[in-house]
Short mmCIF file of C-alpha atoms in Angstrom, two decimals:
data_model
loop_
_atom_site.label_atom_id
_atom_site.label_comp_id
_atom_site.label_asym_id
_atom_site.label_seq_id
_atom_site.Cartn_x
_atom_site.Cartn_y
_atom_site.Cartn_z
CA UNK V 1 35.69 38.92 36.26
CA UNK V 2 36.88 38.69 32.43
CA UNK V 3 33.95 38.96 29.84
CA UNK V 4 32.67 37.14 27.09
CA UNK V 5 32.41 39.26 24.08
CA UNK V 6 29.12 37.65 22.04
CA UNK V 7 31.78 37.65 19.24
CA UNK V 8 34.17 35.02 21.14
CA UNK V 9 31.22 32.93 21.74
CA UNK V 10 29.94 33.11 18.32
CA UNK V 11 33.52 31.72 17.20
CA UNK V 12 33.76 28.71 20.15
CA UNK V 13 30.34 27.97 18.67
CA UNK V 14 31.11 27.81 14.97
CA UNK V 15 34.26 25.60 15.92
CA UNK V 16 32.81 23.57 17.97
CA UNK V 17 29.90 23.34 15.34
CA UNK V 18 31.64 22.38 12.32
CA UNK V 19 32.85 19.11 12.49
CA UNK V 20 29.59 17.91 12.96
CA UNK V 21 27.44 19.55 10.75
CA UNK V 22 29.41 20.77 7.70
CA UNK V 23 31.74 17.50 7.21
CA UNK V 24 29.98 14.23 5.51
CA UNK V 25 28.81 12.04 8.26
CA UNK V 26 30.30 8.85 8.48
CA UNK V 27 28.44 5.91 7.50
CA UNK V 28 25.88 5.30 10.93
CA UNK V 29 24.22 1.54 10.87
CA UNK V 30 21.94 2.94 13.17
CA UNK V 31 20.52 5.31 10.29
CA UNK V 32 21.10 2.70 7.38
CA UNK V 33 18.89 0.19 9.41
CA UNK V 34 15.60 2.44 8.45
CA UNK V 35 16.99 3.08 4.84
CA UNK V 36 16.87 -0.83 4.61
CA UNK V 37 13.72 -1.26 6.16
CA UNK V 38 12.50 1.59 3.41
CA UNK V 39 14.08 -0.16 0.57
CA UNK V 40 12.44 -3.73 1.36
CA UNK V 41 15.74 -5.41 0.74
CA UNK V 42 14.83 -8.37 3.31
CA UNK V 43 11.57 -9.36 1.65
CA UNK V 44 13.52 -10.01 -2.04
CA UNK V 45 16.75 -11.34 -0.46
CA UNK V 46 15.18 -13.83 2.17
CA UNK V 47 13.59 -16.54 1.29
CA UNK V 48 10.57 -15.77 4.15
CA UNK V 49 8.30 -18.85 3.61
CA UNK V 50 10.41 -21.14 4.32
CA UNK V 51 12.30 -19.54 7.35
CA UNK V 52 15.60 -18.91 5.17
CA UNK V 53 18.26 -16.84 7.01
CA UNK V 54 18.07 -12.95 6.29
CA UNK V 55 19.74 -11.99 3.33
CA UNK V 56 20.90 -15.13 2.17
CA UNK V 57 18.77 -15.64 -1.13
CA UNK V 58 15.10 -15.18 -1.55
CA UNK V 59 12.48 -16.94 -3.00
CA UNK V 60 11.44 -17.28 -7.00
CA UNK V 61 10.27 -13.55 -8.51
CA UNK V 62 8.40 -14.58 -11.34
CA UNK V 63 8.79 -12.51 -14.51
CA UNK V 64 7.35 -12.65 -18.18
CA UNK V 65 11.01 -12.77 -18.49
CA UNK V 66 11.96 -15.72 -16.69
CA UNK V 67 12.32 -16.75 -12.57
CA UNK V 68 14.67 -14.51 -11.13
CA UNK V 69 16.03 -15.11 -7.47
CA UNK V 70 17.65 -12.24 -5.64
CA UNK V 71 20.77 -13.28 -4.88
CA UNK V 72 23.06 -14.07 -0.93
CA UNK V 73 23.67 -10.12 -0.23
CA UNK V 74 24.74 -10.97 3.59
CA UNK V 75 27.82 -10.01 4.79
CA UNK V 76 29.41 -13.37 3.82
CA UNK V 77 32.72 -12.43 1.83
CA UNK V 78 32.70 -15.26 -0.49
CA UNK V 79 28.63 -15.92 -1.02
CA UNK V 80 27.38 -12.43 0.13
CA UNK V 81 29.21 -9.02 -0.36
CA UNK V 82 31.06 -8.99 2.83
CA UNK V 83 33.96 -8.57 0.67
CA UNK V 84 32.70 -5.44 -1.30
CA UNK V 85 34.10 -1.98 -0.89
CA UNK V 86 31.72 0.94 -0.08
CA UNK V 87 32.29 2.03 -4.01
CA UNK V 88 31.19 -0.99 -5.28
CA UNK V 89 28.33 -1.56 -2.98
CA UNK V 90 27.30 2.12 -4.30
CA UNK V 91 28.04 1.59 -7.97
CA UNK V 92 25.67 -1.34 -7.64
CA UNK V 93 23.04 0.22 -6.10
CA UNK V 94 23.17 3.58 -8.50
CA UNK V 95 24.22 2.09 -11.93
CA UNK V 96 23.38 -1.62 -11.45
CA UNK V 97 26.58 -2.83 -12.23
CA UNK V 98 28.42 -5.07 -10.26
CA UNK V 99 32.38 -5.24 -8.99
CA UNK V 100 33.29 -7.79 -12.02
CA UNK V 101 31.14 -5.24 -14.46
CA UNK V 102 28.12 -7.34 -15.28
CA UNK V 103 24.86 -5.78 -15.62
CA UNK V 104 21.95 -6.62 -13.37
CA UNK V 105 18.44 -7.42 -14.46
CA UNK V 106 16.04 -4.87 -13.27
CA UNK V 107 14.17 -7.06 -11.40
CA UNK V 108 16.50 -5.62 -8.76
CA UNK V 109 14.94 -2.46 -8.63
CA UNK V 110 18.04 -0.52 -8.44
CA UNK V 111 15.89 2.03 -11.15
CA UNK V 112 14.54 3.17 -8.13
CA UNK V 113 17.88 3.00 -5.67
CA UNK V 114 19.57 5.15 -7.93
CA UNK V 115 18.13 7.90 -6.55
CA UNK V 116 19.09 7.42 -3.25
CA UNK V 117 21.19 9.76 -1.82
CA UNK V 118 25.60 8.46 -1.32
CA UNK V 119 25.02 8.97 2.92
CA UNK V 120 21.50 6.31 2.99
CA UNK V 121 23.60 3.84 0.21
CA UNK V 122 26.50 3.92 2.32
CA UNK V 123 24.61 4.22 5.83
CA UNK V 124 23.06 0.69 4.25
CA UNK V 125 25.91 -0.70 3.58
CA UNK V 126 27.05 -0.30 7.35
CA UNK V 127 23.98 -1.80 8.52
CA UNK V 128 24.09 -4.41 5.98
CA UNK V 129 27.33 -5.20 7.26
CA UNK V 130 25.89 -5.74 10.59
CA UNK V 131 24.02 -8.65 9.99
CA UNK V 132 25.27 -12.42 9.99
CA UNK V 133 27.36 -13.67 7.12
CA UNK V 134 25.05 -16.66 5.69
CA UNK V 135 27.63 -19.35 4.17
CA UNK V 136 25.19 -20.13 1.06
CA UNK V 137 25.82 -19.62 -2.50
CA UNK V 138 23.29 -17.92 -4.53
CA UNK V 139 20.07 -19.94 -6.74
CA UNK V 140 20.94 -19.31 -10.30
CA UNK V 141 18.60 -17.13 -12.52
CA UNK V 142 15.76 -19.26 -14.33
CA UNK V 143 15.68 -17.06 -17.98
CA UNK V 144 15.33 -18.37 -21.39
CA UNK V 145 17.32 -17.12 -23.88
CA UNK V 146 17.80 -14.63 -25.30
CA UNK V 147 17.56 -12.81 -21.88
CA UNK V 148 19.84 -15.14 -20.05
CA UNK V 149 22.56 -13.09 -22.01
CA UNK V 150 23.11 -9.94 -19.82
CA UNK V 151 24.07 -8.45 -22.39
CA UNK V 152 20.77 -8.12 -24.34
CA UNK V 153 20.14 -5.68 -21.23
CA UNK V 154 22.78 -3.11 -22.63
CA UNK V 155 20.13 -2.04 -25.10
CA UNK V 156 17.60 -1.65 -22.12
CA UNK V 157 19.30 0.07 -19.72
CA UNK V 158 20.14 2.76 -22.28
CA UNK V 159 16.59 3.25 -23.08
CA UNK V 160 15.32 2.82 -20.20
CA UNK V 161 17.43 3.77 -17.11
CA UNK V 162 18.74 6.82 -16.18
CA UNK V 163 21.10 6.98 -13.43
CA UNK V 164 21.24 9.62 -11.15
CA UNK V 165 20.26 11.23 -7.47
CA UNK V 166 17.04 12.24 -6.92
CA UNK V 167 16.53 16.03 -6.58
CA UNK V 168 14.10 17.75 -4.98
CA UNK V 169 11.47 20.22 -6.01
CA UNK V 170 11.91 24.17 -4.75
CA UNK V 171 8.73 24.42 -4.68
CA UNK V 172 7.54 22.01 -2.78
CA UNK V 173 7.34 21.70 0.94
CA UNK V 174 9.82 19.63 2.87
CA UNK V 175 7.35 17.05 3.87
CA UNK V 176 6.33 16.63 0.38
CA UNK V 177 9.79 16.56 -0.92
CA UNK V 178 10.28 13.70 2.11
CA UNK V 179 7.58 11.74 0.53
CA UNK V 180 8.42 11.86 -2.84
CA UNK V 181 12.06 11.26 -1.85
CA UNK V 182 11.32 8.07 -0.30
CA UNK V 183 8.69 7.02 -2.67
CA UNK V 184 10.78 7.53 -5.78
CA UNK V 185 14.40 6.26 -4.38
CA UNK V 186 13.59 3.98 -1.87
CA UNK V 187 10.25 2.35 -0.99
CA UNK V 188 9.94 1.75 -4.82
CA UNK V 189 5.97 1.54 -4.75
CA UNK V 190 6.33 2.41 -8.62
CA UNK V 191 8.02 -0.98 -9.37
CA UNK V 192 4.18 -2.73 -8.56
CA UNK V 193 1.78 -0.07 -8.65
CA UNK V 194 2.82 1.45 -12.40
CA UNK V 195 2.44 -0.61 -15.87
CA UNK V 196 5.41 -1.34 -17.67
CA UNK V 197 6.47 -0.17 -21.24
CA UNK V 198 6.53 -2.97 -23.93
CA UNK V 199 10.49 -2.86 -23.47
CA UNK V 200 9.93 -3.62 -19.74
CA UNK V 201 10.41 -0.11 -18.52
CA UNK V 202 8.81 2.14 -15.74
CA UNK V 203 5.67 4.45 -18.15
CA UNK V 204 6.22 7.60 -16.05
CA UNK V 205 3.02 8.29 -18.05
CA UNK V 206 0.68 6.36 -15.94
CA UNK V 207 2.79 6.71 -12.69
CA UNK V 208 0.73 4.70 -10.04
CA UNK V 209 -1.68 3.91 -11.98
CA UNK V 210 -1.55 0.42 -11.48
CA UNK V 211 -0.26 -2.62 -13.46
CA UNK V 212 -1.46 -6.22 -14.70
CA UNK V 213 2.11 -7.62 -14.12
CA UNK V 214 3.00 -7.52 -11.14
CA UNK V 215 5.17 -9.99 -8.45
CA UNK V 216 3.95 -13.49 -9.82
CA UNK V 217 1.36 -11.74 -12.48
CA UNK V 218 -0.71 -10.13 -9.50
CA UNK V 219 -2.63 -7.42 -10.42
CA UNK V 220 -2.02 -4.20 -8.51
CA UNK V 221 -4.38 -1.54 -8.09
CA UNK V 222 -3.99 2.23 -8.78
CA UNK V 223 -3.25 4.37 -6.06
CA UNK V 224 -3.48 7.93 -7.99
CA UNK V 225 -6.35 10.12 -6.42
CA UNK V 226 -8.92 8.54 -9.17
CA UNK V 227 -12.36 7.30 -8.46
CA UNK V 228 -10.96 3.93 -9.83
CA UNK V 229 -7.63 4.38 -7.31
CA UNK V 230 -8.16 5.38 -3.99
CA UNK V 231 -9.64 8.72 -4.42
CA UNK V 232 -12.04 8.50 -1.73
CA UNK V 233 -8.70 7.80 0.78
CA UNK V 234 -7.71 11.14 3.29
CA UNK V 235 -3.88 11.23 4.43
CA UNK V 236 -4.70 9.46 7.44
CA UNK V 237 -6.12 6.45 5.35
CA UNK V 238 -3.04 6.06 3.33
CA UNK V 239 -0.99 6.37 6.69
CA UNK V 240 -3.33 3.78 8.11
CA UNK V 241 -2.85 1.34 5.52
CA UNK V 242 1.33 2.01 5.73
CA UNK V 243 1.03 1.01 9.45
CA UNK V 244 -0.84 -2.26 9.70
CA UNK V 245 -2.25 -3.17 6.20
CA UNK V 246 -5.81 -2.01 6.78
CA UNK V 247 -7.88 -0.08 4.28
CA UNK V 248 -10.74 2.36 5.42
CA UNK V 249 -13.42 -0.47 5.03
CA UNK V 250 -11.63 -3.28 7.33
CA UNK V 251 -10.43 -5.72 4.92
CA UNK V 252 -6.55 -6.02 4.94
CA UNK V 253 -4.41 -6.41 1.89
CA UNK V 254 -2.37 -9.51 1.29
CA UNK V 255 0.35 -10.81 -1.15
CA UNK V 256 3.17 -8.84 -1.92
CA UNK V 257 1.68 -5.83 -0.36
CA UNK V 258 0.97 -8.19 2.78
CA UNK V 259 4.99 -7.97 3.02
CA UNK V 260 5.55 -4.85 1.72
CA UNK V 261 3.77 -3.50 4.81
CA UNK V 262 4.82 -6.38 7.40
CA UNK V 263 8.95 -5.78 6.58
CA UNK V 264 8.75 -2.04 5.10
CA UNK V 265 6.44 0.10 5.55
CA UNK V 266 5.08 -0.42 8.82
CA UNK V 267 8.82 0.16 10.02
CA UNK V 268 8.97 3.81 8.78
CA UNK V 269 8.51 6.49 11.38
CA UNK V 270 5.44 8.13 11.90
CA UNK V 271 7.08 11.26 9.72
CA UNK V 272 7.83 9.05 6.77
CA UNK V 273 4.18 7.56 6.26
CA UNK V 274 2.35 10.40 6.45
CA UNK V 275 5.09 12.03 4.01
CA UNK V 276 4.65 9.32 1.85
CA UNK V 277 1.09 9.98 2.16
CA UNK V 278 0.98 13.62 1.12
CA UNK V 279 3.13 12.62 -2.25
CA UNK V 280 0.18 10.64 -2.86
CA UNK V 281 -2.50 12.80 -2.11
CA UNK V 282 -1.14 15.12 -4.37
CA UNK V 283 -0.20 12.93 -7.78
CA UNK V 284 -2.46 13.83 -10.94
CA UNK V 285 -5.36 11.22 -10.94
CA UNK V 286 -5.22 8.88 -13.77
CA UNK V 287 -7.88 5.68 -14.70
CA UNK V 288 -6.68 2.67 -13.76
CA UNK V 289 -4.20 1.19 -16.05
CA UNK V 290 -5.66 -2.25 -14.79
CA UNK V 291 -8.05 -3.50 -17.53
CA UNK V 292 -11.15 -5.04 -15.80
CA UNK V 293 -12.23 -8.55 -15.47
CA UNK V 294 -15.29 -9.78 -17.49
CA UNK G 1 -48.57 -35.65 -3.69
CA UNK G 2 -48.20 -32.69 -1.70
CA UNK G 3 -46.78 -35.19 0.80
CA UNK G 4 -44.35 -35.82 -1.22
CA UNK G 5 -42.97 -33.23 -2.13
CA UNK G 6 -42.72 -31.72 1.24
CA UNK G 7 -40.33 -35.03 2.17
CA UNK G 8 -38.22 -34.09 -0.60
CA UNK G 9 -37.66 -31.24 0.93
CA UNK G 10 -36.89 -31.96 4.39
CA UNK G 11 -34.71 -34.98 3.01
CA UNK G 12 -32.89 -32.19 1.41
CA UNK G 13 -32.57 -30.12 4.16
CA UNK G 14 -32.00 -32.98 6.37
CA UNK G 15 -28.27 -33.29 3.83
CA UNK G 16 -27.57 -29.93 3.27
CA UNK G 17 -27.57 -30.07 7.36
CA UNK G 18 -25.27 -32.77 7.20
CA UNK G 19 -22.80 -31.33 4.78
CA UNK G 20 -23.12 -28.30 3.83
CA UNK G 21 -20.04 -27.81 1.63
CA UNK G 22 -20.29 -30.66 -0.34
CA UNK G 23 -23.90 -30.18 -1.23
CA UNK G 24 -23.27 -26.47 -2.60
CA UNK G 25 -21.54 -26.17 -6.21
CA UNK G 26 -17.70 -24.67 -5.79
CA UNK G 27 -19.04 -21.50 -6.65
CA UNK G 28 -21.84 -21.51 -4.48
CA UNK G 29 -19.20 -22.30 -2.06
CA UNK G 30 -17.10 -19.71 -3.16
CA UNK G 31 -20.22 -16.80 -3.14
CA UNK G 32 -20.99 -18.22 0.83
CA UNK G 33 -17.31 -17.79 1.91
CA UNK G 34 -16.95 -14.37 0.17
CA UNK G 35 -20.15 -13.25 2.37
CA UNK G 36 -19.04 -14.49 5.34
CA UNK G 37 -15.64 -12.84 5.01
CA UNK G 38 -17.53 -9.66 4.11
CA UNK G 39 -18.97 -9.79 7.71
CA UNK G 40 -15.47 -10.46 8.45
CA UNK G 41 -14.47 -6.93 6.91
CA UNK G 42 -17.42 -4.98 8.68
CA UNK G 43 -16.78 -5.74 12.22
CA UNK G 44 -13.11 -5.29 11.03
CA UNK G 45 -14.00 -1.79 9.52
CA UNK G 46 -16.24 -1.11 12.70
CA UNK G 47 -12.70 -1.41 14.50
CA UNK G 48 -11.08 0.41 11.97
CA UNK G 49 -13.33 3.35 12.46
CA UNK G 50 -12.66 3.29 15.98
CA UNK G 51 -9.18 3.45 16.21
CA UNK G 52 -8.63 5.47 13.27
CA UNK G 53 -11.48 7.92 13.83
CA UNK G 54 -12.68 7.57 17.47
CA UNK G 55 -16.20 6.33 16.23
CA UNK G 56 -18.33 3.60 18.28
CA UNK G 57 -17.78 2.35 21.87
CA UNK G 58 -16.40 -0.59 23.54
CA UNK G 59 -19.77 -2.09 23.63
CA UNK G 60 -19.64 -1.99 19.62
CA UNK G 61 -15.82 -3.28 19.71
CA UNK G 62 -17.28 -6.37 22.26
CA UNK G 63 -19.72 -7.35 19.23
CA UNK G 64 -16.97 -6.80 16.27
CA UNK G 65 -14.54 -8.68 18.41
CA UNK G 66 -16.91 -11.55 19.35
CA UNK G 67 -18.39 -11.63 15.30
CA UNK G 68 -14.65 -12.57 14.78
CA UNK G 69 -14.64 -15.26 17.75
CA UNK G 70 -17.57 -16.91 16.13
CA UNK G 71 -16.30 -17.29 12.84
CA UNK G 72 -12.84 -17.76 12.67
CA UNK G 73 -12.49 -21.54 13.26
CA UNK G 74 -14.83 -22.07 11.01
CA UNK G 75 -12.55 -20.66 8.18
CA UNK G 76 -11.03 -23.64 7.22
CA UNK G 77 -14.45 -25.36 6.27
CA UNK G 78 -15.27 -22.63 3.78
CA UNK G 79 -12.36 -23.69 2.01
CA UNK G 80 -13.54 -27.05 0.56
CA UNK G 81 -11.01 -28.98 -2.18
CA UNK G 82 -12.04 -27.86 -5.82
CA UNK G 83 -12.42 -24.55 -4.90
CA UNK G 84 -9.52 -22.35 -5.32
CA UNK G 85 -8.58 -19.59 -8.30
CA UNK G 86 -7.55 -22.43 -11.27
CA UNK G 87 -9.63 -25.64 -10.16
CA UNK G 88 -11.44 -26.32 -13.37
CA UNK G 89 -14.88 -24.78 -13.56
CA UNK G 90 -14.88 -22.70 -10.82
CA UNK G 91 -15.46 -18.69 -11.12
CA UNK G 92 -12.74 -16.48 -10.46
CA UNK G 93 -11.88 -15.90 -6.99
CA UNK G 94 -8.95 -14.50 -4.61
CA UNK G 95 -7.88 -18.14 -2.94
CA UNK G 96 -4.43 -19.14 -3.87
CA UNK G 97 -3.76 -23.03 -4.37
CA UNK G 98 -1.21 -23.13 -2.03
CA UNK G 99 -4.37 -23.05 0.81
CA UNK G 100 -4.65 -27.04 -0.19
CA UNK G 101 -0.91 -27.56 -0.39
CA UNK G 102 -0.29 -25.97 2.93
CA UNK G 103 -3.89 -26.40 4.25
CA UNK G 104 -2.13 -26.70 8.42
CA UNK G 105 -0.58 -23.54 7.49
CA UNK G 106 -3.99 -22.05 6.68
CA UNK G 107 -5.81 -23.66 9.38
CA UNK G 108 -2.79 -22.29 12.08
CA UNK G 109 -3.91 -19.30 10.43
CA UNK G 110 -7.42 -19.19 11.26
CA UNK G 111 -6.32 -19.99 14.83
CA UNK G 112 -4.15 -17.10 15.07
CA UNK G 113 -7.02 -14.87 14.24
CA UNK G 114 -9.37 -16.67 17.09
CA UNK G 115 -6.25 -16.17 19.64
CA UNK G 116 -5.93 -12.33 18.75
CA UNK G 117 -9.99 -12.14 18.60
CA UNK G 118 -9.99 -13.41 22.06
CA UNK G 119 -7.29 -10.95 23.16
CA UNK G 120 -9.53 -8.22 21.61
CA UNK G 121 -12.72 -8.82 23.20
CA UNK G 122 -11.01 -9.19 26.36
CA UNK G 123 -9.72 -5.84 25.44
CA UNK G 124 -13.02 -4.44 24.64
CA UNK G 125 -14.86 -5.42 27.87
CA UNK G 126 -12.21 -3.38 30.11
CA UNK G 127 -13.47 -0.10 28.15
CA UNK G 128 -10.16 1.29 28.65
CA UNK G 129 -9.60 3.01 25.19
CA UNK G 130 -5.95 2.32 24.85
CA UNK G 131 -6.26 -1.32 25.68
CA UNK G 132 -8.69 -1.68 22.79
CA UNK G 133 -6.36 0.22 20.80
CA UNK G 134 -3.41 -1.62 21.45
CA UNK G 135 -4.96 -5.19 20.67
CA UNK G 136 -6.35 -3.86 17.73
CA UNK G 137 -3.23 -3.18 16.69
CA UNK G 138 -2.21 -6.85 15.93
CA UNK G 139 -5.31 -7.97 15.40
CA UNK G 140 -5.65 -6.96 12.20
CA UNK G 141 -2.37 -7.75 10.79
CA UNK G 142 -1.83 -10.72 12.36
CA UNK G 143 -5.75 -12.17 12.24
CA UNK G 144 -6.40 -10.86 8.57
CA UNK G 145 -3.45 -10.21 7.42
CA UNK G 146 -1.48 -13.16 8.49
CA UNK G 147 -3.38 -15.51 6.12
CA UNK G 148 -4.41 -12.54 3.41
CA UNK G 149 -0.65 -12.24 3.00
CA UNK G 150 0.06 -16.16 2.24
CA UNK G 151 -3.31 -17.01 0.56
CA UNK G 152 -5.35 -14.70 -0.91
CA UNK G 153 -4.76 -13.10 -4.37
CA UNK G 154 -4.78 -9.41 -5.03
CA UNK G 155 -8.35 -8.20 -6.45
CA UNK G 156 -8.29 -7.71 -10.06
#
């Protein structure tokens, strides 16, 4: 009977180990479908109230800047982005520029998608790609002048975007590192919950702190660990309200938070929320950036 | 004298029986409907606490469930014309205008919440822990959160 030196099997192993592990996956639908549910793509890009096919236009974001509407990203090749490579589809997505070089607004929050990693953008695109092609040309932009110009947003984007993967802290746990992952690259709670510069930009100052702007000049609350955020909240409240919209005292939020939970959050695995959750816990409690009513 | 005064008063209690929305002011309108949705919110948060937390028994989740039974057809009356966030005169509240321009959307609404209360309390009376949890599950996101979603505006 011939033996087995541990040595032999230690080299099968590593053979049979490598293609799978060391090499760059492929792009997997399977995985991009939760990266899409993360990024809220379908609430922006579907018109939802009235029944409009998924991904073929959404309805009217209202902006101090002007009515944007997200534009036919289904896999249509001449009204969607059917006919995109994988490069472009990432170069939009990471620098917000698209395959004939324009420059997007940033009401498509590609500040935040920038920091997604090149396996979820493509793994999106896959999934993305999975979905029917929608035959519908896109609702023009509503914006006065002089921001109907793209290129007014050159200026902007230089002051106010900084493109790049997201990179994760040493010292930090992996769940936290999950949680702040998906938070700041995909799930984009920062886009509501934290005020805006006077240039239109992100103040990492007052991260989550809440905002007076927000979709359709809703007010959004503060979620840092403040008395005038949700302080009081454990891990398990936050997770709660991820899952089905409820807060600790019963009520259940509506408007764009209504959706956020109904086609994003509530879709993450178990993991993700409560990672999500511990990023929160965990952010530097600020007072609301929400000035009261009289 | 006396008499008199005490007809008044039934007379008016006679029309405020009659119709009680239009005899209120909007925003005593408004403060009634914000009341009753706060009893809304604690039988919610009553269910809340007993998924989340284990706290309370069925026989608790047979009263939340059957607080929401009672009320939730009656939604739609709180909800008078001339009372939503931007009618003139009226105080700030959370009810979006589009409740008046798609009021069958909002009533359909209200139903849905009276279909998933029903579910609940039926729920609730078997005792059986997961049952309750499981129609508590859509309960509150469909029943509240279907029409928060559409019609009510964000605190502020």
């Amino acid at each position: 009977m011939p033996t087995i030196s541990p040595g032999i099997i230690a080299v099968l192993l590593a053979v049979t180990l490598v293609p799978a592990s060391a090499a760059a996956q492929g792009p997997s639908a399977e995985r991009g479908k939760s990266v899409f549910d993360a990024g809220g793509c379908l609430a922006c890009h579907t018109d939802l109230k009235n029944k409009g096919e998924p991904l073929a236009g959404g309805p009217p974001l209202k902006t101090p800047f002007g009515t944007f509407y997200a534009p036919n990203i289904s896999p249509d090749r001449t009204h969607g982005i059917g006919g995109w490579t994988d490069v472009q589809f990432v170069r939009a997505m990471r620098e917000g520029v698209g395959p004939d070089g324009r420059h997007y607004y940033p009401v498509f929050p590609y500040t935040s998608y920038t920091k997604a990693t090149e396996q979820d953008l493509r793994d999106l695109k896959a999934y993305i790609m999975t979905l029917a092609p929608v035959a519908k040309p896109s609702r023009p932009h509503d914006v006065g002048f002089p921001f109907s110009i793209r290129l007014t947003l050159l200026p902007w984007k230089w002051l106010n975007f900084t493109p790049g993967e997201w990179k994760p802290d040493p010292s930090k746990d992996a769940v936290w590192n999950r949680g702040a992952y998906l938070t700041e690259a995909l799930t984009h709670c920062g886009e509501c919950h934290t005020p805006r510069n006077l240039m239109g930009g992100i103040d990492r100052k007052r991260w989550m702190s809440g905002s007076a702007d927000g979709p359709d000049g809703e007010k959004v609350p503060n979620i840092t660990p403040d008395a005038s955020g949700i302080g009081k909240w454990s891990v398990k409240d936050i997770e709660g309200l991820l899952s089905d919209g409820g807060n600790p005292d019963g009520d259940y939020v509506g408007g764009s938070m209504g959706e956020v939970v109904a086609h994003s959050s509530s879709k993450l695995s178990a993991a993700d929320r409560n990672a999500i959750a511990v990023y929160f816990k965990s952010l530097p409690a600020l007072p609301s950036a929400v000035p009261k009513k009289k | 004298m006396r008499k008199g005064v005490f007809g008044a008063v039934i007379a008016a209690a006679a029309i405020a029986i009659a119709v009680p929305a239009v005899a209120q002011s909007p925003n005593d309108t408004i403060a009634a409907r914000v009341a009753k949705m706060k009893e809304l919110g604690a039988a919610s948060g009553a269910i809340t606490a007993y998924v989340r937390e284990n706290k309370g028994t069925p026989a608790d989740m047979v009263k939340a469930g059957e607080t929401m039974q009672g009320l939730a057809l009656q939604i739609p009356t709180w909800f008078p014309k001339g009372t939503g966030d931007g009618d003139p005169g009226v105080t700030k509240n959370r009810a979006k205008m589009d409740i008046w321009a798609k009021f069958d959307d909002f009533s359909k609404a209200a139903t849905a919440l009276r279909a998933e209360a029903d579910a609940f309390v039926a729920a609730a009376r078997s005792g059986d822990r997961e049952k309750i949890t499981a129609a508590a599950a859509t309960l509150g996101p469909k029943g509240c959160g279907g029409c928060h979603t559409p019609f009510r505006a964000p605190q502020s």
